[in-house]
Each structure stands twice: as structure tokens, then as C-alpha cells.
């Protein structure tokens, strides 16, 4: 037993149980009893409510004592001290009730603080997780951009090298053809005649060479267009190659890269930063169309 607990007085406060003062008449006692008995009688409980007859027994015990003159007189002789006991006990009960309420309030506040702290830590953890995800996504994006730029740089270097080699080869072939033509013409004519004829023949040779090159390029273009059309029929969603004039062969190599915003003459898409320019006719093309549509 808790040493701070105060036991309930052994004799009930009958007047308080009936809600009366000590000066109440027998009629008041009777009326109070009937009123409370009707309220607390087990038979008057609503269906489903727990039945506890303690309140009814307390009311009936108080009525049996106070309705009997002898018992009431004996009880009244003790009531002064008994009332003090009950007053002190009720005060102690009130203190206990307030103390319990304070403890409950403290416990609720502690639980609320703990809940707030948990929520704060969870929010901080979530914020840290989001920040880490954003950093990781930024790193991955930067790496993808670096790799894309590196691939573009390597592709451009390969294109330039291939163009340089092709240009050197074409120049060498042209020089060799001109040399052979000059040698054949020099053997047939005299010095003066050879000189005049050589000039004309060199000019004609150059024109023939140009025509041959154009014809070869046009033949290659036609073959490539045929292959591209056949391949395009099997590729779903890829646009058909644009029609163009054969006035310019659009050689595959030797296209310089130019900065500035232009529209591709093949796919009509806008090149925001740079494009390739045909070395023959100076038209602009994006990197994709340059590799697709040029010999």
C-alpha cells in the first residue's frame, strides 16, 4: 500500500450520497432516494450499457439509515467528525485528480515533443536524401554531356582527317592525268604546234577531267540514292531523302564547319550553333544529313 494513499472513511456520507444537507426532512430524504433509485437502478440501464449496482446500493443504504429515526439520530451524533473526514478525503482526492491530470498533461507534452522530434529528423533525412539524389543526378548529367561532347569532337576530327586524305588523293589523281595528257600531246606535234595545241588540249583535258569527275560523282550519287531509298523502305519512321538538283555533286569530304544559326537544306531543321558548308555550292547541312546525303 502506498504510504501517501489516504483510505476512504469506513462510514459513508449518506447526506452527500443523496445530495442533501443534514437539515433535510424525511420527505426530502424519501424524494431524493426515489429520484436517485430510478436513475441508478440496474433495470433502468439502457441496453448494451454495463450494469453496476454500486451506486444503487449506496443510495439505498443512505435511505435506509436516514429514513429510520433511531439510526439517523445515531448517525447525526457522529456526522460532524464524519463530515470532516469526508471533506479531508475529498480534498485529497481532488489533489490526486489534479496530480493525475498534470501527469497526463506532462506525458502528452513529452509524447508530442518526441513526435515532433521524430518528424523533424525524418524531414531532415528526407531532405538530405533528396539533396543527395539531386547531386547524383547532376553528376550523371554532367558526365553524359562530357561524353557526348567527346564523341562529337572525335567524329569531327575523323571527318576532317578523311576529308583531307580524300582531297589529297583527288588532287594527286588529277595531276597524274594532266601529266599523261601533256606527255602524249608533246610527242605528236612540233614545238610551236605543240605549244599551241598543248594549251588547247590542256584546257580540254581540264574540262574533260572536270566532266569525268562530275559524271563519276553523279554516278556515285545515283548509286547511293538507290541504296538509300532501298534501305529507307525498311526503316520505319525515317524521312525519305530530299530531292535535289545534280548541278552540285556535294562531295562527301572537304565540308568546312561554320558557326552560326542556319537551316539544313536537306531536313530543314535549325542548326542552333554550327553547321557544315558544301565546298562547291556553299549550302548548309546538319551533321546527320551531311553523312546521309553527300557523296
mmCIF file of C-alpha atoms in Angstrom:
data_model
loop_
_atom_site.group_PDB
_atom_site.id
_atom_site.type_symbol
_atom_site.label_atom_id
_atom_site.label_comp_id
_atom_site.label_asym_id
_atom_site.label_seq_id
_atom_site.Cartn_x
_atom_site.Cartn_y
_atom_site.Cartn_z
ATOM 1 C CA UNK A 1 0.000 0.000 0.000
ATOM 2 C CA UNK A 2 1.298 3.446 -0.900
ATOM 3 C CA UNK A 3 2.105 5.349 2.351
ATOM 4 C CA UNK A 4 0.746 8.515 0.727
ATOM 5 C CA UNK A 5 -2.624 6.917 -0.051
ATOM 6 C CA UNK A 6 -5.477 8.028 2.162
ATOM 7 C CA UNK A 7 -8.127 5.372 2.867
ATOM 8 C CA UNK A 8 -11.752 6.185 2.291
ATOM 9 C CA UNK A 9 -13.741 6.687 5.552
ATOM 10 C CA UNK A 10 -15.417 3.453 6.616
ATOM 11 C CA UNK A 11 -18.824 5.129 7.083
ATOM 12 C CA UNK A 12 -20.414 6.727 4.052
ATOM 13 C CA UNK A 13 -21.563 10.343 3.870
ATOM 14 C CA UNK A 14 -25.245 9.499 3.465
ATOM 15 C CA UNK A 15 -26.357 13.113 3.123
ATOM 16 C CA UNK A 16 -23.856 13.691 0.333
ATOM 17 C CA UNK A 17 -24.829 10.404 -1.329
ATOM 18 C CA UNK A 18 -28.443 11.611 -1.510
ATOM 19 C CA UNK A 19 -27.428 15.163 -2.438
ATOM 20 C CA UNK A 20 -28.939 16.606 0.783
ATOM 21 C CA UNK A 21 -27.948 18.766 3.713
ATOM 22 C CA UNK A 22 -28.071 17.471 7.282
ATOM 23 C CA UNK A 23 -31.172 19.582 7.934
ATOM 24 C CA UNK A 24 -33.192 17.765 5.220
ATOM 25 C CA UNK A 25 -36.615 16.432 6.255
ATOM 26 C CA UNK A 26 -37.749 12.830 5.986
ATOM 27 C CA UNK A 27 -39.811 13.830 2.971
ATOM 28 C CA UNK A 28 -36.699 15.272 1.301
ATOM 29 C CA UNK A 29 -34.856 12.035 2.062
ATOM 30 C CA UNK A 30 -37.630 9.974 0.504
ATOM 31 C CA UNK A 31 -37.898 12.137 -2.623
ATOM 32 C CA UNK A 32 -34.130 12.151 -3.135
ATOM 33 C CA UNK A 33 -33.993 8.376 -2.751
ATOM 34 C CA UNK A 34 -36.750 7.706 -5.291
ATOM 35 C CA UNK A 35 -35.157 10.088 -7.752
ATOM 36 C CA UNK A 36 -31.694 8.524 -7.456
ATOM 37 C CA UNK A 37 -33.016 4.957 -7.271
ATOM 38 C CA UNK A 38 -34.827 5.480 -10.540
ATOM 39 C CA UNK A 39 -31.624 6.816 -12.063
ATOM 40 C CA UNK A 40 -29.237 4.113 -10.797
ATOM 41 C CA UNK A 41 -31.465 1.031 -10.681
ATOM 42 C CA UNK A 42 -29.925 -1.755 -12.836
ATOM 43 C CA UNK A 43 -33.253 -2.360 -14.583
ATOM 44 C CA UNK A 44 -33.232 1.254 -15.831
ATOM 45 C CA UNK A 45 -29.928 0.916 -17.690
ATOM 46 C CA UNK A 46 -30.085 1.211 -21.471
ATOM 47 C CA UNK A 47 -29.417 -1.966 -23.485
ATOM 48 C CA UNK A 48 -25.714 -2.518 -24.014
ATOM 49 C CA UNK A 49 -24.580 -0.440 -21.032
ATOM 50 C CA UNK A 50 -22.559 -2.149 -18.303
ATOM 51 C CA UNK A 51 -24.632 -2.835 -15.185
ATOM 52 C CA UNK A 52 -23.006 -1.685 -11.931
ATOM 53 C CA UNK A 53 -25.288 -1.681 -8.877
ATOM 54 C CA UNK A 54 -22.787 0.065 -6.600
ATOM 55 C CA UNK A 55 -24.406 3.496 -6.975
ATOM 56 C CA UNK A 56 -27.829 1.995 -6.386
ATOM 57 C CA UNK A 57 -26.629 0.165 -3.240
ATOM 58 C CA UNK A 58 -25.043 3.360 -1.933
ATOM 59 C CA UNK A 59 -28.294 5.303 -2.401
ATOM 60 C CA UNK A 60 -30.371 2.546 -0.811
ATOM 61 C CA UNK A 61 -28.003 2.265 2.181
ATOM 62 C CA UNK A 62 -28.214 6.027 2.753
ATOM 63 C CA UNK A 63 -32.009 5.935 2.551
ATOM 64 C CA UNK A 64 -32.287 3.015 4.988
ATOM 65 C CA UNK A 65 -30.211 4.905 7.550
ATOM 66 C CA UNK A 66 -31.725 8.373 7.185
ATOM 67 C CA UNK A 67 -35.339 7.200 6.923
ATOM 68 C CA UNK A 68 -35.062 5.480 10.321
ATOM 69 C CA UNK A 69 -35.261 7.994 13.171
ATOM 70 C CA UNK A 70 -33.114 5.991 15.574
ATOM 71 C CA UNK A 71 -30.433 5.207 13.000
ATOM 72 C CA UNK A 72 -30.445 8.808 11.813
ATOM 73 C CA UNK A 73 -30.072 10.174 15.318
ATOM 74 C CA UNK A 74 -27.136 7.861 15.972
ATOM 75 C CA UNK A 75 -25.631 8.815 12.604
ATOM 76 C CA UNK A 76 -26.128 12.565 13.218
ATOM 77 C CA UNK A 77 -24.248 12.256 16.503
ATOM 78 C CA UNK A 78 -21.212 11.100 14.538
ATOM 79 C CA UNK A 79 -21.757 13.213 11.438
ATOM 80 C CA UNK A 80 -19.720 16.258 12.481
ATOM 81 C CA UNK A 81 -16.489 14.257 12.723
ATOM 82 C CA UNK A 82 -17.530 12.079 9.808
ATOM 83 C CA UNK A 83 -18.125 15.127 7.624
ATOM 84 C CA UNK A 84 -14.613 16.396 8.412
ATOM 85 C CA UNK A 85 -13.210 13.021 7.415
ATOM 86 C CA UNK A 86 -15.080 13.052 4.143
ATOM 87 C CA UNK A 87 -14.139 16.690 3.447
ATOM 88 C CA UNK A 88 -10.485 15.898 4.029
ATOM 89 C CA UNK A 89 -10.761 12.752 1.910
ATOM 90 C CA UNK A 90 -12.428 14.604 -0.968
ATOM 91 C CA UNK A 91 -9.779 17.332 -0.828
ATOM 92 C CA UNK A 92 -7.125 14.639 -1.013
ATOM 93 C CA UNK A 93 -8.994 13.047 -3.949
ATOM 94 C CA UNK A 94 -9.071 16.397 -5.724
ATOM 95 C CA UNK A 95 -5.335 16.804 -5.193
ATOM 96 C CA UNK A 96 -4.806 13.305 -6.557
ATOM 97 C CA UNK A 97 -7.045 14.030 -9.540
ATOM 98 C CA UNK A 98 -5.173 17.231 -10.367
ATOM 99 C CA UNK A 99 -1.877 15.428 -9.923
ATOM 100 C CA UNK A 100 -3.025 12.700 -12.338
ATOM 101 C CA UNK A 101 -4.177 15.336 -14.815
ATOM 102 C CA UNK A 102 -0.811 17.074 -14.535
ATOM 103 C CA UNK A 103 0.999 13.775 -15.096
ATOM 104 C CA UNK A 104 -1.177 13.018 -18.113
ATOM 105 C CA UNK A 105 -0.547 16.507 -19.476
ATOM 106 C CA UNK A 106 3.204 16.103 -18.922
ATOM 107 C CA UNK A 107 3.125 12.709 -20.620
ATOM 108 C CA UNK A 108 1.140 14.109 -23.560
ATOM 109 C CA UNK A 109 3.593 17.002 -23.905
ATOM 110 C CA UNK A 110 6.550 14.614 -23.741
ATOM 111 C CA UNK A 111 4.952 12.372 -26.361
ATOM 112 C CA UNK A 112 4.222 15.434 -28.509
ATOM 113 C CA UNK A 113 7.837 16.598 -28.216
ATOM 114 C CA UNK A 114 9.092 13.140 -29.127
ATOM 115 C CA UNK A 115 6.715 13.008 -32.099
ATOM 116 C CA UNK A 116 7.841 16.451 -33.278
ATOM 117 C CA UNK A 117 11.481 15.405 -32.909
ATOM 118 C CA UNK A 118 10.869 12.214 -34.869
ATOM 119 C CA UNK A 119 9.082 14.161 -37.595
ATOM 120 C CA UNK A 120 11.920 16.714 -37.681
ATOM 121 C CA UNK A 121 14.550 14.002 -38.005
ATOM 122 C CA UNK A 122 12.508 12.249 -40.685
ATOM 123 C CA UNK A 123 12.128 15.538 -42.586
ATOM 124 C CA UNK A 124 15.875 16.196 -42.318
ATOM 125 C CA UNK A 125 16.646 12.678 -43.532
ATOM 126 C CA UNK A 126 14.250 13.110 -46.463
ATOM 127 C CA UNK A 127 15.749 16.494 -47.313
ATOM 128 C CA UNK A 128 19.270 15.039 -47.183
ATOM 129 C CA UNK A 129 18.170 12.124 -49.373
ATOM 130 C CA UNK A 130 16.655 14.481 -51.965
ATOM 131 C CA UNK A 131 19.784 16.651 -51.984
ATOM 132 C CA UNK A 132 21.989 13.599 -52.481
ATOM 133 C CA UNK A 133 19.769 12.383 -55.320
ATOM 134 C CA UNK A 134 19.915 15.817 -56.967
ATOM 135 C CA UNK A 135 23.716 15.878 -56.668
ATOM 136 C CA UNK A 136 23.988 12.382 -58.104
ATOM 137 C CA UNK A 137 21.653 13.296 -60.981
ATOM 138 C CA UNK A 138 23.719 16.434 -61.685
ATOM 139 C CA UNK A 139 26.939 14.409 -61.742
ATOM 140 C CA UNK A 140 25.429 11.857 -64.098
ATOM 141 C CA UNK A 141 24.099 14.598 -66.371
ATOM 142 C CA UNK A 142 27.499 16.319 -66.470
ATOM 143 C CA UNK A 143 29.193 13.020 -67.306
ATOM 144 C CA UNK A 144 26.704 12.301 -70.095
ATOM 145 C CA UNK A 145 27.258 15.788 -71.529
ATOM 146 C CA UNK A 146 31.037 15.350 -71.376
ATOM 147 C CA UNK A 147 30.845 12.005 -73.173
ATOM 148 C CA UNK A 148 28.527 13.467 -75.825
ATOM 149 C CA UNK A 149 30.901 16.360 -76.469
ATOM 150 C CA UNK A 150 33.852 13.973 -76.623
ATOM 151 C CA UNK A 151 32.084 11.793 -79.193
ATOM 152 C CA UNK A 152 31.196 14.859 -81.259
ATOM 153 C CA UNK A 153 34.805 16.081 -81.122
ATOM 154 C CA UNK A 154 36.179 12.706 -82.197
ATOM 155 C CA UNK A 155 33.640 12.469 -85.021
ATOM 156 C CA UNK A 156 34.596 15.930 -86.236
ATOM 157 C CA UNK A 157 38.291 15.046 -86.160
ATOM 158 C CA UNK A 158 37.670 11.859 -88.115
ATOM 159 C CA UNK A 159 35.641 13.799 -90.658
ATOM 160 C CA UNK A 160 38.369 16.388 -91.113
ATOM 161 C CA UNK A 161 41.069 13.736 -91.496
ATOM 162 C CA UNK A 162 39.031 11.773 -94.029
ATOM 163 C CA UNK A 163 38.299 14.959 -95.985
ATOM 164 C CA UNK A 164 41.977 15.880 -96.036
ATOM 165 C CA UNK A 165 43.016 12.455 -97.317
ATOM 166 C CA UNK A 166 40.311 12.416 -99.979
ATOM 167 C CA UNK A 167 41.272 15.887 -101.139
ATOM 168 C CA UNK A 168 44.935 14.941 -101.423
ATOM 169 C CA UNK A 169 44.038 11.781 -103.326
ATOM 170 C CA UNK A 170 41.808 13.651 -105.773
ATOM 171 C CA UNK A 171 44.483 16.263 -106.357
ATOM 172 C CA UNK A 172 47.086 13.570 -106.986
ATOM 173 C CA UNK A 173 44.843 11.757 -109.468
ATOM 174 C CA UNK A 174 44.103 14.988 -111.310
ATOM 175 C CA UNK A 175 47.775 15.887 -111.517
ATOM 176 C CA UNK A 176 48.670 12.447 -112.847
ATOM 177 C CA UNK A 177 46.025 12.635 -115.561
ATOM 178 C CA UNK A 178 47.178 16.051 -116.670
ATOM 179 C CA UNK A 179 50.785 14.892 -116.779
ATOM 180 C CA UNK A 180 49.991 11.926 -119.011
ATOM 181 C CA UNK A 181 47.915 14.078 -121.349
ATOM 182 C CA UNK A 182 50.714 16.573 -121.731
ATOM 183 C CA UNK A 183 53.262 13.880 -122.478
ATOM 184 C CA UNK A 184 51.124 12.306 -125.225
ATOM 185 C CA UNK A 185 50.450 15.642 -126.910
ATOM 186 C CA UNK A 186 54.089 16.696 -126.775
ATOM 187 C CA UNK A 187 55.169 13.626 -128.759
ATOM 188 C CA UNK A 188 52.829 14.315 -131.740
ATOM 189 C CA UNK A 189 53.493 17.940 -132.631
ATOM 190 C CA UNK A 190 56.328 20.224 -133.239
ATOM 191 C CA UNK A 191 57.497 22.692 -130.726
ATOM 192 C CA UNK A 192 55.328 25.586 -131.974
ATOM 193 C CA UNK A 193 52.380 23.465 -132.880
ATOM 194 C CA UNK A 194 52.767 21.511 -129.713
ATOM 195 C CA UNK A 195 52.779 24.731 -127.742
ATOM 196 C CA UNK A 196 49.501 25.940 -129.273
ATOM 197 C CA UNK A 197 47.855 22.567 -129.276
ATOM 198 C CA UNK A 198 49.044 21.826 -125.792
ATOM 199 C CA UNK A 199 47.302 24.920 -124.485
ATOM 200 C CA UNK A 200 44.055 23.910 -126.124
ATOM 201 C CA UNK A 201 44.403 20.299 -125.152
ATOM 202 C CA UNK A 202 45.239 21.147 -121.586
ATOM 203 C CA UNK A 203 42.129 23.271 -121.414
ATOM 204 C CA UNK A 204 40.108 20.494 -122.993
ATOM 205 C CA UNK A 205 41.724 17.955 -120.684
ATOM 206 C CA UNK A 206 40.775 20.028 -117.707
ATOM 207 C CA UNK A 207 37.206 20.293 -118.931
ATOM 208 C CA UNK A 208 37.109 16.564 -119.623
ATOM 209 C CA UNK A 209 38.581 15.852 -116.236
ATOM 210 C CA UNK A 210 36.000 18.042 -114.617
ATOM 211 C CA UNK A 211 33.241 16.355 -116.598
ATOM 212 C CA UNK A 212 34.610 12.929 -115.704
ATOM 213 C CA UNK A 213 34.763 13.825 -112.047
ATOM 214 C CA UNK A 214 31.240 15.219 -112.147
ATOM 215 C CA UNK A 215 29.979 12.176 -114.012
ATOM 216 C CA UNK A 216 31.706 9.823 -111.589
ATOM 217 C CA UNK A 217 30.311 11.749 -108.659
ATOM 218 C CA UNK A 218 26.841 11.765 -110.204
ATOM 219 C CA UNK A 219 27.069 8.012 -110.809
ATOM 220 C CA UNK A 220 28.132 7.530 -107.220
ATOM 221 C CA UNK A 221 25.295 9.780 -106.072
ATOM 222 C CA UNK A 222 22.783 7.795 -108.099
ATOM 223 C CA UNK A 223 24.084 4.522 -106.662
ATOM 224 C CA UNK A 224 24.000 5.906 -103.151
ATOM 225 C CA UNK A 225 20.496 7.285 -103.647
ATOM 226 C CA UNK A 226 19.336 3.905 -104.902
ATOM 227 C CA UNK A 227 20.835 2.171 -101.872
ATOM 228 C CA UNK A 228 19.426 4.793 -99.523
ATOM 229 C CA UNK A 229 15.919 4.524 -100.967
ATOM 230 C CA UNK A 230 16.024 0.738 -100.676
ATOM 231 C CA UNK A 231 17.254 0.978 -97.088
ATOM 232 C CA UNK A 232 14.704 3.675 -96.231
ATOM 233 C CA UNK A 233 11.847 1.410 -97.292
ATOM 234 C CA UNK A 234 12.860 -0.949 -94.483
ATOM 235 C CA UNK A 235 13.346 1.713 -91.873
ATOM 236 C CA UNK A 236 10.178 2.838 -90.204
ATOM 237 C CA UNK A 237 9.778 6.452 -89.271
ATOM 238 C CA UNK A 238 12.907 7.731 -91.160
ATOM 239 C CA UNK A 239 12.092 10.530 -93.642
ATOM 240 C CA UNK A 240 12.720 9.901 -97.341
ATOM 241 C CA UNK A 241 15.860 11.625 -98.714
ATOM 242 C CA UNK A 242 15.097 15.050 -100.128
ATOM 243 C CA UNK A 243 15.166 15.632 -103.843
ATOM 244 C CA UNK A 244 17.900 17.911 -105.094
ATOM 245 C CA UNK A 245 19.472 19.155 -108.277
ATOM 246 C CA UNK A 246 22.536 17.486 -109.740
ATOM 247 C CA UNK A 247 24.059 20.854 -110.525
ATOM 248 C CA UNK A 248 26.312 20.338 -107.454
ATOM 249 C CA UNK A 249 27.812 16.966 -106.584
ATOM 250 C CA UNK A 250 28.072 17.819 -102.855
ATOM 251 C CA UNK A 251 31.326 15.882 -102.246
ATOM 252 C CA UNK A 252 31.442 13.920 -99.012
ATOM 253 C CA UNK A 253 34.736 15.406 -97.875
ATOM 254 C CA UNK A 254 36.061 18.911 -97.545
ATOM 255 C CA UNK A 255 32.984 20.449 -95.857
ATOM 256 C CA UNK A 256 34.229 23.192 -93.500
ATOM 257 C CA UNK A 257 32.417 23.719 -90.210
ATOM 258 C CA UNK A 258 30.838 27.173 -89.813
ATOM 259 C CA UNK A 259 29.430 28.792 -86.682
ATOM 260 C CA UNK A 260 26.029 30.471 -86.616
ATOM 261 C CA UNK A 261 22.318 29.582 -86.787
ATOM 262 C CA UNK A 262 21.122 28.260 -90.191
ATOM 263 C CA UNK A 263 18.545 25.793 -91.538
ATOM 264 C CA UNK A 264 19.691 22.485 -93.046
ATOM 265 C CA UNK A 265 18.838 22.405 -96.793
ATOM 266 C CA UNK A 266 18.054 18.666 -96.537
ATOM 267 C CA UNK A 267 15.903 18.183 -93.413
ATOM 268 C CA UNK A 268 15.027 21.898 -92.873
ATOM 269 C CA UNK A 269 15.927 21.568 -89.186
ATOM 270 C CA UNK A 270 17.539 24.558 -87.478
ATOM 271 C CA UNK A 271 21.237 24.239 -86.565
ATOM 272 C CA UNK A 272 21.498 26.444 -83.478
ATOM 273 C CA UNK A 273 25.293 26.706 -83.073
ATOM 274 C CA UNK A 274 27.117 25.408 -86.165
ATOM 275 C CA UNK A 275 26.688 23.607 -89.496
ATOM 276 C CA UNK A 276 28.699 22.182 -92.403
ATOM 277 C CA UNK A 277 29.093 24.149 -95.691
ATOM 278 C CA UNK A 278 29.430 22.469 -99.092
ATOM 279 C CA UNK A 279 32.857 23.370 -100.569
ATOM 280 C CA UNK A 280 31.267 23.501 -104.066
ATOM 281 C CA UNK A 281 27.949 25.364 -103.698
ATOM 282 C CA UNK A 282 28.237 26.667 -100.109
ATOM 283 C CA UNK A 283 24.860 25.236 -98.970
ATOM 284 C CA UNK A 284 24.427 24.420 -95.239
ATOM 285 C CA UNK A 285 23.723 20.980 -93.793
ATOM 286 C CA UNK A 286 23.470 19.456 -90.330
ATOM 287 C CA UNK A 287 25.951 16.731 -89.355
ATOM 288 C CA UNK A 288 23.398 13.941 -89.826
ATOM 289 C CA UNK A 289 22.335 14.964 -93.349
ATOM 290 C CA UNK A 290 25.937 15.588 -94.409
ATOM 291 C CA UNK A 291 26.765 11.933 -93.776
ATOM 292 C CA UNK A 292 23.473 10.688 -95.239
ATOM 293 C CA UNK A 293 23.021 12.651 -98.452
ATOM 294 C CA UNK A 294 26.502 13.646 -99.655
ATOM 295 C CA UNK A 295 28.804 11.509 -101.771
#
